[in-house]
CSV table of C-alpha atoms in Angstrom, one decimal:
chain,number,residue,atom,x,y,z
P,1000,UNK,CA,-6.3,-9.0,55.6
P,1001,UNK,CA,-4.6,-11.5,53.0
P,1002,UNK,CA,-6.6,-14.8,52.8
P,1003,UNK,CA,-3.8,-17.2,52.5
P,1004,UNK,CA,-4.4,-19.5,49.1
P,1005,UNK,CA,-4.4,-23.4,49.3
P,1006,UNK,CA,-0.9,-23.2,47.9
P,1007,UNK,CA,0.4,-20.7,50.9
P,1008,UNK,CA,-1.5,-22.9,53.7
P,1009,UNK,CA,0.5,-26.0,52.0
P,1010,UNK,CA,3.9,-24.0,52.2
P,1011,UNK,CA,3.4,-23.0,55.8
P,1012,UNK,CA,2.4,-26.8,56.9
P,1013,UNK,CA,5.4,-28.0,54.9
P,1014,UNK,CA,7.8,-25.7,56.4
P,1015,UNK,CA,6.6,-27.0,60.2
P,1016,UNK,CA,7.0,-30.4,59.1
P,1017,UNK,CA,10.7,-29.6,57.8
P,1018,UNK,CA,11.8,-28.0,61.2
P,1019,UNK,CA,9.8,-31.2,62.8
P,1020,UNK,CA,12.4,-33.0,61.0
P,1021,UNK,CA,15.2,-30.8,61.2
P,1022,UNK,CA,15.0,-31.1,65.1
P,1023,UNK,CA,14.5,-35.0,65.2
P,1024,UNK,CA,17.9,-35.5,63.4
P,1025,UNK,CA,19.2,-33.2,65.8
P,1026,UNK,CA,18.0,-34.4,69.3
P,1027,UNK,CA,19.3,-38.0,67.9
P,1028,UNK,CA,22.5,-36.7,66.4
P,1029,UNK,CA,22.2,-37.3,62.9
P,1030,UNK,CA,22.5,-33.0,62.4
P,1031,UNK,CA,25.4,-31.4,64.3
P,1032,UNK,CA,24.4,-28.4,66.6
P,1033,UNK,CA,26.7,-26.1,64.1
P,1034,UNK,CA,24.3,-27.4,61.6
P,1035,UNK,CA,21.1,-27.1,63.0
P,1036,UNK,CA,21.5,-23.4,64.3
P,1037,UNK,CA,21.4,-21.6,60.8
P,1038,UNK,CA,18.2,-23.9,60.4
P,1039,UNK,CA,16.5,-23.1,63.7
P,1040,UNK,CA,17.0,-19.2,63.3
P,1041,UNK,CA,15.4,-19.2,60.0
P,1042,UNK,CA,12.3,-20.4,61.6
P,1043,UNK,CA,12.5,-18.0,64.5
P,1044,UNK,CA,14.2,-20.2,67.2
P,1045,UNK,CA,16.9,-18.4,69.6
P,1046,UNK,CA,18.6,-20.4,72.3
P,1047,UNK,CA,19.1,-17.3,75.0
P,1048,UNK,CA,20.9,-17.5,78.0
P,1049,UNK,CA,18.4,-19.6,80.0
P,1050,UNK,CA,15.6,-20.9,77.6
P,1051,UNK,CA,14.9,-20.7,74.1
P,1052,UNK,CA,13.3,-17.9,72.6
P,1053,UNK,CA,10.6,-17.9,69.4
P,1054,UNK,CA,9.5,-14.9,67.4
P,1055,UNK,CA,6.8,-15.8,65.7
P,1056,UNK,CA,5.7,-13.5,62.5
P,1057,UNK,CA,2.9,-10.9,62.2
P,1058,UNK,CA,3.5,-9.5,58.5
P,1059,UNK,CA,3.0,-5.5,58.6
P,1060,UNK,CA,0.9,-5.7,61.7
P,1061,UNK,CA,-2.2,-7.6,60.4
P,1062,UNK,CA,-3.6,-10.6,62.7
P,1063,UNK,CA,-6.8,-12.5,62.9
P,1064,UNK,CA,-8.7,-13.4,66.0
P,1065,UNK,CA,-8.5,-16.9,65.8
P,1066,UNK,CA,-4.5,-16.4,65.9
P,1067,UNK,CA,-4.7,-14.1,68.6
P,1068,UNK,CA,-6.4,-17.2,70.7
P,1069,UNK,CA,-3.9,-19.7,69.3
P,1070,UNK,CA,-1.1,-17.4,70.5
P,1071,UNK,CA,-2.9,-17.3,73.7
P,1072,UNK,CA,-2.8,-21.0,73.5
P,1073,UNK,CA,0.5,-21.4,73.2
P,1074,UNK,CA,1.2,-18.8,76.0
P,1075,UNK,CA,-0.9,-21.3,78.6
P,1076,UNK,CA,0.3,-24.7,77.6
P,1077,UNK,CA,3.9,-24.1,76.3
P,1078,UNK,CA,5.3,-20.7,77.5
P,1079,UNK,CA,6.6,-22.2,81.1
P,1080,UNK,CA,10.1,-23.0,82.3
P,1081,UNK,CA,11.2,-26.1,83.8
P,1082,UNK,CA,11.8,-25.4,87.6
P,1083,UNK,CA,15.6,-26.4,87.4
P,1084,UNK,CA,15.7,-23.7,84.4
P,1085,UNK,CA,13.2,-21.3,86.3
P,1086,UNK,CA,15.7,-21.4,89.8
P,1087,UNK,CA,18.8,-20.7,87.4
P,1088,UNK,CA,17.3,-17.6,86.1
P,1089,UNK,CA,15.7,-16.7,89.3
P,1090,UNK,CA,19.4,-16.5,90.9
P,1091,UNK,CA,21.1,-15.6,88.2
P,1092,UNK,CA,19.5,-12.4,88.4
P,1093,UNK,CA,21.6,-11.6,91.9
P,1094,UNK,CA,19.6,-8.7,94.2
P,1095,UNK,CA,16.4,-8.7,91.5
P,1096,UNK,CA,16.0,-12.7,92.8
P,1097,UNK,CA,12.7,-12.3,93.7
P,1098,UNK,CA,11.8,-10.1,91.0
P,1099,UNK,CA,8.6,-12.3,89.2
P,1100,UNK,CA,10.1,-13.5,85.6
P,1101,UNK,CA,6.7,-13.7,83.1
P,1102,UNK,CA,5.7,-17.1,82.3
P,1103,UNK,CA,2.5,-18.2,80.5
P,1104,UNK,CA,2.4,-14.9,78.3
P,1105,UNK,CA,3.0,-13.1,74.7
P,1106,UNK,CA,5.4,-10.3,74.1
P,1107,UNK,CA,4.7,-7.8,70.8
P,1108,UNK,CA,7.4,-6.5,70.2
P,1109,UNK,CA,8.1,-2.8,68.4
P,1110,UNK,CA,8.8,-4.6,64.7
P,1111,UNK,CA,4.9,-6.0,64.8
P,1112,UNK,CA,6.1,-9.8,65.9
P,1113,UNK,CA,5.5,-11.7,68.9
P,1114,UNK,CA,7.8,-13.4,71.2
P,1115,UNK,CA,7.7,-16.5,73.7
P,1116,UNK,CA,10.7,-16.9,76.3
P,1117,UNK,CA,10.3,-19.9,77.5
P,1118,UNK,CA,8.9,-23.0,75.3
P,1119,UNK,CA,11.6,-25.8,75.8
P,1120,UNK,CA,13.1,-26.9,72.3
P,1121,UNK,CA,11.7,-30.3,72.7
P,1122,UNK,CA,8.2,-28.8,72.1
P,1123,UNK,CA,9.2,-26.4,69.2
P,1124,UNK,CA,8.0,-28.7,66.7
P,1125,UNK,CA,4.5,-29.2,68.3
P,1126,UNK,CA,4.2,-25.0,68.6
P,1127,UNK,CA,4.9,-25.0,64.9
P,1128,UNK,CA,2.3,-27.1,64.0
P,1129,UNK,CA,-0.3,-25.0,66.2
P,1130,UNK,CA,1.1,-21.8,64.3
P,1131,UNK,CA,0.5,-23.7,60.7
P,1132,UNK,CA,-3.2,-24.5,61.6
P,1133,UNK,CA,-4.0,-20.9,61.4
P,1134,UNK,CA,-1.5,-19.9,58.9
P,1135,UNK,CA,1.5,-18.7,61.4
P,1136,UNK,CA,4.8,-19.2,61.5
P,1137,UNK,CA,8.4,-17.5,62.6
P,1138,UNK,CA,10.1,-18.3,59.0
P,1139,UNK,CA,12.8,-15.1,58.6
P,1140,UNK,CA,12.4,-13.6,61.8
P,1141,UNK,CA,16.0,-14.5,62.7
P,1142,UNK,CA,18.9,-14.8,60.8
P,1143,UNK,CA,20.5,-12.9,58.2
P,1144,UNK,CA,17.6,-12.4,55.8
P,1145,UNK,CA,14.9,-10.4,54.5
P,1146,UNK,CA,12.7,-10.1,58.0
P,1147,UNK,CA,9.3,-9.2,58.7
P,1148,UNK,CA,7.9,-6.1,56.3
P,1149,UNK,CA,7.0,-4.0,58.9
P,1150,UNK,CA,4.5,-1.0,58.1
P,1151,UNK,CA,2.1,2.0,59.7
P,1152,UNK,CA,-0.3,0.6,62.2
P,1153,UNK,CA,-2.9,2.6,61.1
P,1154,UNK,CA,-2.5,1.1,57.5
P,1155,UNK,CA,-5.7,1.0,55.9
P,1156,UNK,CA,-7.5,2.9,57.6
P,1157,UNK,CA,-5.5,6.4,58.4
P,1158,UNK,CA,-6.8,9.9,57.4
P,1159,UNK,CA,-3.6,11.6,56.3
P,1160,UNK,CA,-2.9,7.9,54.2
P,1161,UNK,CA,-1.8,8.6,50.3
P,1162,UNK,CA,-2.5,5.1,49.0
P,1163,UNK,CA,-2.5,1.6,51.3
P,1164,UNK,CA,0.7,0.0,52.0
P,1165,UNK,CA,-0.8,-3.0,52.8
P,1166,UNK,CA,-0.6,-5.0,49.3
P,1167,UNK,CA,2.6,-3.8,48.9
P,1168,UNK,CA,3.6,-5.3,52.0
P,1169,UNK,CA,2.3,-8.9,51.1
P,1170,UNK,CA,3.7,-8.8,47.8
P,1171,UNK,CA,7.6,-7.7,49.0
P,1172,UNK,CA,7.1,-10.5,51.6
P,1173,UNK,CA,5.7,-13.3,49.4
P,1174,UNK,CA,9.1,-12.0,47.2
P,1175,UNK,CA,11.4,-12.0,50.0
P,1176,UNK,CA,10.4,-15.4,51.9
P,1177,UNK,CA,12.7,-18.2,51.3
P,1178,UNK,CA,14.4,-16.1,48.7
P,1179,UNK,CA,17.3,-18.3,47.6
P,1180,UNK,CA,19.7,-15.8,46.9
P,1181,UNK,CA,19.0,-13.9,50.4
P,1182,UNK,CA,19.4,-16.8,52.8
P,1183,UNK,CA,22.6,-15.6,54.0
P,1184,UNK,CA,23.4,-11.9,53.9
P,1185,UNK,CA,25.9,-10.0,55.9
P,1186,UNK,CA,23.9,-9.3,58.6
P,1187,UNK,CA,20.1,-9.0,58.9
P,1188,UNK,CA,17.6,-6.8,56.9
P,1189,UNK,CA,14.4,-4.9,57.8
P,1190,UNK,CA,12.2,-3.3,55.3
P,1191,UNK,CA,9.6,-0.9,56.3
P,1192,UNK,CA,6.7,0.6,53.9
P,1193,UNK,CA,4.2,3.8,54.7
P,1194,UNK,CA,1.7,5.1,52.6
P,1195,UNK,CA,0.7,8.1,54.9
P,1196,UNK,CA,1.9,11.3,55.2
P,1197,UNK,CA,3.3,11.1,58.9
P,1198,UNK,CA,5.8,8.2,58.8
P,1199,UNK,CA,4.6,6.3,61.5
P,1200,UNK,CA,6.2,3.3,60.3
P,1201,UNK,CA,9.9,5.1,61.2
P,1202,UNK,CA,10.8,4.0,57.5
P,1203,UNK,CA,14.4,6.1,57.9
P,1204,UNK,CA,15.3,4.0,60.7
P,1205,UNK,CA,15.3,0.5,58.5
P,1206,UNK,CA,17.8,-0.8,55.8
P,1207,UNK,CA,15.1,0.2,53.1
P,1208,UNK,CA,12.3,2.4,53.7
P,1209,UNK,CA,9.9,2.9,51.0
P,1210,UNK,CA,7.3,5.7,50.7
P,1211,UNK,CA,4.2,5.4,48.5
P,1212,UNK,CA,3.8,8.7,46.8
P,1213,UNK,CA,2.1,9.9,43.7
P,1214,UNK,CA,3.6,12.5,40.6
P,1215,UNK,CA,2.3,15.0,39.2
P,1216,UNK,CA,0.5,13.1,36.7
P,1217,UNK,CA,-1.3,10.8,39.6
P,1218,UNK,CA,0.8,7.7,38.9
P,1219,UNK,CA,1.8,5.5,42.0
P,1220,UNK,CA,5.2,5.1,42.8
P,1221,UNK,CA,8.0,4.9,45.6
P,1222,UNK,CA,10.4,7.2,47.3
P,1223,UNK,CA,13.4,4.9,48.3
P,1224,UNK,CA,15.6,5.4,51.0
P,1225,UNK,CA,18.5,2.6,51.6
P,1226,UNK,CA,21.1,2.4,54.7
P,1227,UNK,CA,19.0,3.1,57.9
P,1228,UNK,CA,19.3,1.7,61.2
P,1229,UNK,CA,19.4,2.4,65.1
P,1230,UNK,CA,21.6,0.2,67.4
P,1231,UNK,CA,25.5,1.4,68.1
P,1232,UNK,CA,25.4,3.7,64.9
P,1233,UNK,CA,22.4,5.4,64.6
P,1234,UNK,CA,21.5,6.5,60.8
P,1235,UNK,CA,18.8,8.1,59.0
P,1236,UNK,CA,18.2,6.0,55.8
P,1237,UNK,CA,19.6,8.4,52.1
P,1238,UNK,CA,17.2,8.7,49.5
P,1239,UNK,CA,18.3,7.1,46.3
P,1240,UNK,CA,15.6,6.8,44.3
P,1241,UNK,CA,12.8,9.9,44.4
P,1242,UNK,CA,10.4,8.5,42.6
P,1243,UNK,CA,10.4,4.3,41.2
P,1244,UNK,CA,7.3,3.1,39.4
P,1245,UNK,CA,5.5,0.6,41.6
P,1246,UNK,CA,5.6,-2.5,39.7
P,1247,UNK,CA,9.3,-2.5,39.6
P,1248,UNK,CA,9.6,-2.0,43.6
P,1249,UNK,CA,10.5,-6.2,43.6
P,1250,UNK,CA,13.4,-5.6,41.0
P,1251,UNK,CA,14.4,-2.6,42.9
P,1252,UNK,CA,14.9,-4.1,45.8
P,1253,UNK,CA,16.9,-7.3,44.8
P,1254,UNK,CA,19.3,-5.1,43.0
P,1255,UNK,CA,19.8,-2.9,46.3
P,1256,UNK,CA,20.1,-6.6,48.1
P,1257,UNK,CA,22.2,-7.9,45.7
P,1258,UNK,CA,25.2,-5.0,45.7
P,1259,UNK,CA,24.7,-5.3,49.6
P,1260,UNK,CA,25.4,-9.1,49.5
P,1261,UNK,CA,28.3,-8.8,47.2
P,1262,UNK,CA,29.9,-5.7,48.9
P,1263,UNK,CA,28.7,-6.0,52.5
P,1264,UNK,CA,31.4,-6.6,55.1
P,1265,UNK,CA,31.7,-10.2,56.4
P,1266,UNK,CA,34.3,-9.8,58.7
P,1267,UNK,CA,33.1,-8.0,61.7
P,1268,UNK,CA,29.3,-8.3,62.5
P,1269,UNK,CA,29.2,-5.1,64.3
P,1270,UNK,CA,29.6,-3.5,60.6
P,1271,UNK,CA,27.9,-5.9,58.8
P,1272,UNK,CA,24.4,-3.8,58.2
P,1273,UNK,CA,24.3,-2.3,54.9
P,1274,UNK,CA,23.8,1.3,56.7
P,1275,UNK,CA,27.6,0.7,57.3
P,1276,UNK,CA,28.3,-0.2,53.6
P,1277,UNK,CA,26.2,3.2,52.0
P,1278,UNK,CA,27.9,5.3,54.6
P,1279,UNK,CA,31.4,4.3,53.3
P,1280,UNK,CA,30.8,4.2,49.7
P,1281,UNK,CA,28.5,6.7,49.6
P,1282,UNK,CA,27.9,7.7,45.2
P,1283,UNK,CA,29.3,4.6,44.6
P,1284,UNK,CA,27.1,2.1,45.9
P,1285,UNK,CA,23.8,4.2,44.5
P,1286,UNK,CA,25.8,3.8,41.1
P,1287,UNK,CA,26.0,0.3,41.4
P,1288,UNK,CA,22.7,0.0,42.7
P,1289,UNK,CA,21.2,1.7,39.2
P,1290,UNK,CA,23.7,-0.4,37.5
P,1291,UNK,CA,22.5,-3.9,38.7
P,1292,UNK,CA,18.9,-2.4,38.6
P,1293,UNK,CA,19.3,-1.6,34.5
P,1294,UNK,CA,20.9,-5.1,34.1
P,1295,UNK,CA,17.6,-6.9,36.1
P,1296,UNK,CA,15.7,-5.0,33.5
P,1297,UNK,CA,17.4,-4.9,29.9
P,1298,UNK,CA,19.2,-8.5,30.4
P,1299,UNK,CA,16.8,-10.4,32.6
P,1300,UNK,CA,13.8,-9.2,31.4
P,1301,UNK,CA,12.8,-7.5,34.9
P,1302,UNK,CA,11.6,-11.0,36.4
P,1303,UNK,CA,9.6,-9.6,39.4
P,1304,UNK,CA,7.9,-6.8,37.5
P,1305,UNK,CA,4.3,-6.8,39.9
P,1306,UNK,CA,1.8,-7.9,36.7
P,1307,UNK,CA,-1.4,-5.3,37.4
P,1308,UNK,CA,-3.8,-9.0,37.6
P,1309,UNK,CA,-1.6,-10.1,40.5
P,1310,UNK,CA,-2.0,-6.8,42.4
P,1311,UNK,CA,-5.6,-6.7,41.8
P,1312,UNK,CA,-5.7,-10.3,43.4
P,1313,UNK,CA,-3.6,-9.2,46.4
P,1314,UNK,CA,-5.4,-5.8,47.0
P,1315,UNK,CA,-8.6,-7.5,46.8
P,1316,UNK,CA,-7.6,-8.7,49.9
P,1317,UNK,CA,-7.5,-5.3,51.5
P,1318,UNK,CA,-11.0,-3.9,51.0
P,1319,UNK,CA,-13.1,-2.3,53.7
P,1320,UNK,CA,-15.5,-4.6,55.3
P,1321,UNK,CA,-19.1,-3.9,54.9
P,1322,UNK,CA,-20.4,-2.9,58.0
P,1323,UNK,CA,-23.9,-2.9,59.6
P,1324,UNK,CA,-26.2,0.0,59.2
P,1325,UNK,CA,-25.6,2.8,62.0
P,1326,UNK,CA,-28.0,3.3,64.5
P,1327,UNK,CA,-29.8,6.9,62.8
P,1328,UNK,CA,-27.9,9.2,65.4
P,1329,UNK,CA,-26.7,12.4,64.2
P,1330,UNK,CA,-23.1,12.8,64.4
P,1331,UNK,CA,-23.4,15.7,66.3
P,1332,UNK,CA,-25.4,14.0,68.5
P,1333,UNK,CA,-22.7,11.3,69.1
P,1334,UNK,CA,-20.1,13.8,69.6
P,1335,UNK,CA,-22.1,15.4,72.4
P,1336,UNK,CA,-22.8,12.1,73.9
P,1337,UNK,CA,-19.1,11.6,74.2
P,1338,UNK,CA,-18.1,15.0,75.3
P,1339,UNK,CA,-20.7,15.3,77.8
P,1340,UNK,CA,-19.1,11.5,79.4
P,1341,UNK,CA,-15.3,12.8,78.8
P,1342,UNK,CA,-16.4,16.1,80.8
P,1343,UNK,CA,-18.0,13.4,83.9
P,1344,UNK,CA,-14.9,10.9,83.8
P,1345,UNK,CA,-11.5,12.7,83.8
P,1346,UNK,CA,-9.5,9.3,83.0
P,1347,UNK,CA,-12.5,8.3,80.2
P,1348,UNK,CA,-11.2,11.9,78.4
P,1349,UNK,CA,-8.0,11.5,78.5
P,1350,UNK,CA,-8.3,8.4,76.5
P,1351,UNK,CA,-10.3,9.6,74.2
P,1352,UNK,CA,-7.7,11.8,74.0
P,1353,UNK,CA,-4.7,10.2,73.7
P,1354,UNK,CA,-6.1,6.8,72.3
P,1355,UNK,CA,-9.0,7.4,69.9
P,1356,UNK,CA,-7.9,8.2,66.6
P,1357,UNK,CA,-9.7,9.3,63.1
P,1358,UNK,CA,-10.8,6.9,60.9
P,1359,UNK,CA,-10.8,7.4,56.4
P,1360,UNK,CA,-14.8,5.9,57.3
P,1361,UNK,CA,-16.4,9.0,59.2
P,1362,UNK,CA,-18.6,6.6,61.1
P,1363,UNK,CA,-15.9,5.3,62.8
P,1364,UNK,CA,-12.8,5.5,64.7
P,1365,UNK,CA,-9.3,3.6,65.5
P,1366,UNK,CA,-8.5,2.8,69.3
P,1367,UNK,CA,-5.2,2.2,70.6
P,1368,UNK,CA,-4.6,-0.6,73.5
P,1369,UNK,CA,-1.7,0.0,75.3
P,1370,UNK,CA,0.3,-3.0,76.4
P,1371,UNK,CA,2.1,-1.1,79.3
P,1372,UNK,CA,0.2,-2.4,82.7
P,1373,UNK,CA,1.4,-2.1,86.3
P,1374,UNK,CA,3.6,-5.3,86.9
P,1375,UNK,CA,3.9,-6.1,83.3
P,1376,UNK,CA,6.8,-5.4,81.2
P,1377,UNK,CA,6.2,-2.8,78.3
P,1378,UNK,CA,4.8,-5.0,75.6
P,1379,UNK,CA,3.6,-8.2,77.7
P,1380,UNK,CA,0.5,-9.9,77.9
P,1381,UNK,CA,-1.1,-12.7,79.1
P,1382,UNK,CA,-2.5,-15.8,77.7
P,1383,UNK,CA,-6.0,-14.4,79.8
P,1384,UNK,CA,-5.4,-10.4,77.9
């Protein structure tokens, strides 16, 4: 995964200590609560109907251990309600009163973030300086901006994968953080990148997908689709671009951002999404797309043209680990190990089944851990799991 530099650990510290401050002035008035909400959103802060809310970051679906047990941390020491707030939700909920309302755990949610529901405000800044110390945080997963660049969960490592997401992904999202001119769009915006074959990152379903594919002549590029989305109008994102030389996927992008923060609709938040905007002007806003694109280029000078040494940094980030030698087993041998344990334990091969996947290194294979448990809500877990 992407080994954050000293200069990206320094960012993510200095961002906890501006909320720290942000929320002092507020709590002694100095920053009006009109004020302060634009600010708190930015770093992942709701205020729901009965405690706040945090969504804390997990770029494209990478995370290291020692976050997993700092979000466990947080789930034990922070994620609990007050009991006057806890015995307001409890009734509130009418006949489901004595239905159990999660406390102490993590939710990962379907856009590769996680969520707490119930860390009082009064601690936020504390939880954001547990997140800094292992280089976490929940900047742009709220608000309209540029949000987490979401991507296949088998990135990396999937058999059917045409070339690895996975640098692109921490390049658009470097780009995108605290982008000045993207603070405040219309209405929020997803970005979604697959390198495989099977889109398993539902790229048609975001405001840009982007699919890594190569031409004829073997170059890298993407196919670009623009004006995606589920909710109340459900649209499959139109290809504008078939194929868009990788380097200039950073350009690309701020010119489709920029005609959608000109021309999106401010008025009316349920037709704010830029899905709304391509479906009404159809041609027209692809035109203008190309249009601001040529001027980023031929006027600007194409400012976030990708140099190829600043890839090659990135991707080095991405490499296969070197693993220990294999025990000397024949592969056959393993396989009739495991068929002969899936044929004794029904359950044991129906996981196999349904949650062992292939793997690019023969020698191995991906497993997926469902997060759906009797009592649990779909996508809960524990500070203990």
């Amino acid at each position: 995964m992407y080994q954050y530099t000293a200069f990206d650990t320094q960012f993510v510290k200095q961002r906890a200590a501006q909320f720290r401050d942000q929320l002092t002035r507020w709590q002694t008035g100095k920053l009006s609560e009109d004020d302060f909400r634009p600010l708190r959103l930015q770093n992942g802060w709701y205020v729901q109907r009965y405690a706040p809310m945090l969504r804390v970051a997990v770029p494209y679906g990478e995370i290291a251990s020692r976050q997993l047990r700092v979000l466990a941390q947080i789930a034990r020491e922070y994620d609990e309600p007050e009991a006057a707030v806890f015995k307001a939700a409890m009734e509130g909920q009418g006949k489901l009163g004595t239905t159990f309302l999660p406390t102490h755990c993590a939710h990962f949610t379907t856009r590769t973030n996680v969520q707490f529901n119930w860390i009082p405000l009064s601690k936020s800044a504390d939880v954001m300086d547990l997140l800094a110390s292992v280089n976490m945080h929940g900047i742009q997963t709220s608000g309209n901006c540029i949000r987490n660049t979401t991507t296949d969960a088998l990135a990396g490592i999937a058999v059917d994968e045409i070339v690895d997401p996975r640098p692109y992904a921490e390049l658009i999202r470097q780009w995108s953080t605290l982008h000045p001119e993207f603070a405040f769009l219309p209405r929020k915006f997803k970005i979604a990148i697959t390198g495989a074959k099977d889109d398993r990152a539902a790229t048609g379903w975001h405001d840009v997908g982007l699919h890594l594919v190569k031409n004829d002549a073997g170059e890298i590029g993407f196919k670009v689709f623009v004006g995606g989305g589920m909710g109340r109008t459900p649209v499959i994102g139109t290809v504008i671009r078939e194929f868009l030389p990788w380097n200039q996927i950073m350009n690309y992008i701020e010119a489709i951002v920029r005609v959608y923060n000109e021309h999106g609709r401010r008025d009316n938040k349920y037709k704010a999404r830029i899905k709304i905007l391509v479906k009404s002007e159809g041609q027209q806003y692809i035109d203008d797309v190309e249009a601001e694109y040529r001027q980023i280029l031929e006027i600007d000078g194409g400012p976030h043209t990708i140099p190829q040494a600043e890839f090659d940094r990135v991707a080095a980030c991405f490499v296969a680990p070197k693993l220990a030698d294999i025990a000397d087993v024949a592969p056959e041998a393993l396989q009739a190990q495991l068929d002969a344990q899936a044929t004794g334990h029904v359950m044991f091969g129906r996981w196999l089944q349904r949650n062992v996947h292939p793997h690019q290194n023969p020698q191995l294979r991906a497993v997926t851990l469902s997060f759906k448990r009797p009592g649990q809500s779909p996508g809960d877990a524990t500070s203990d799991q």
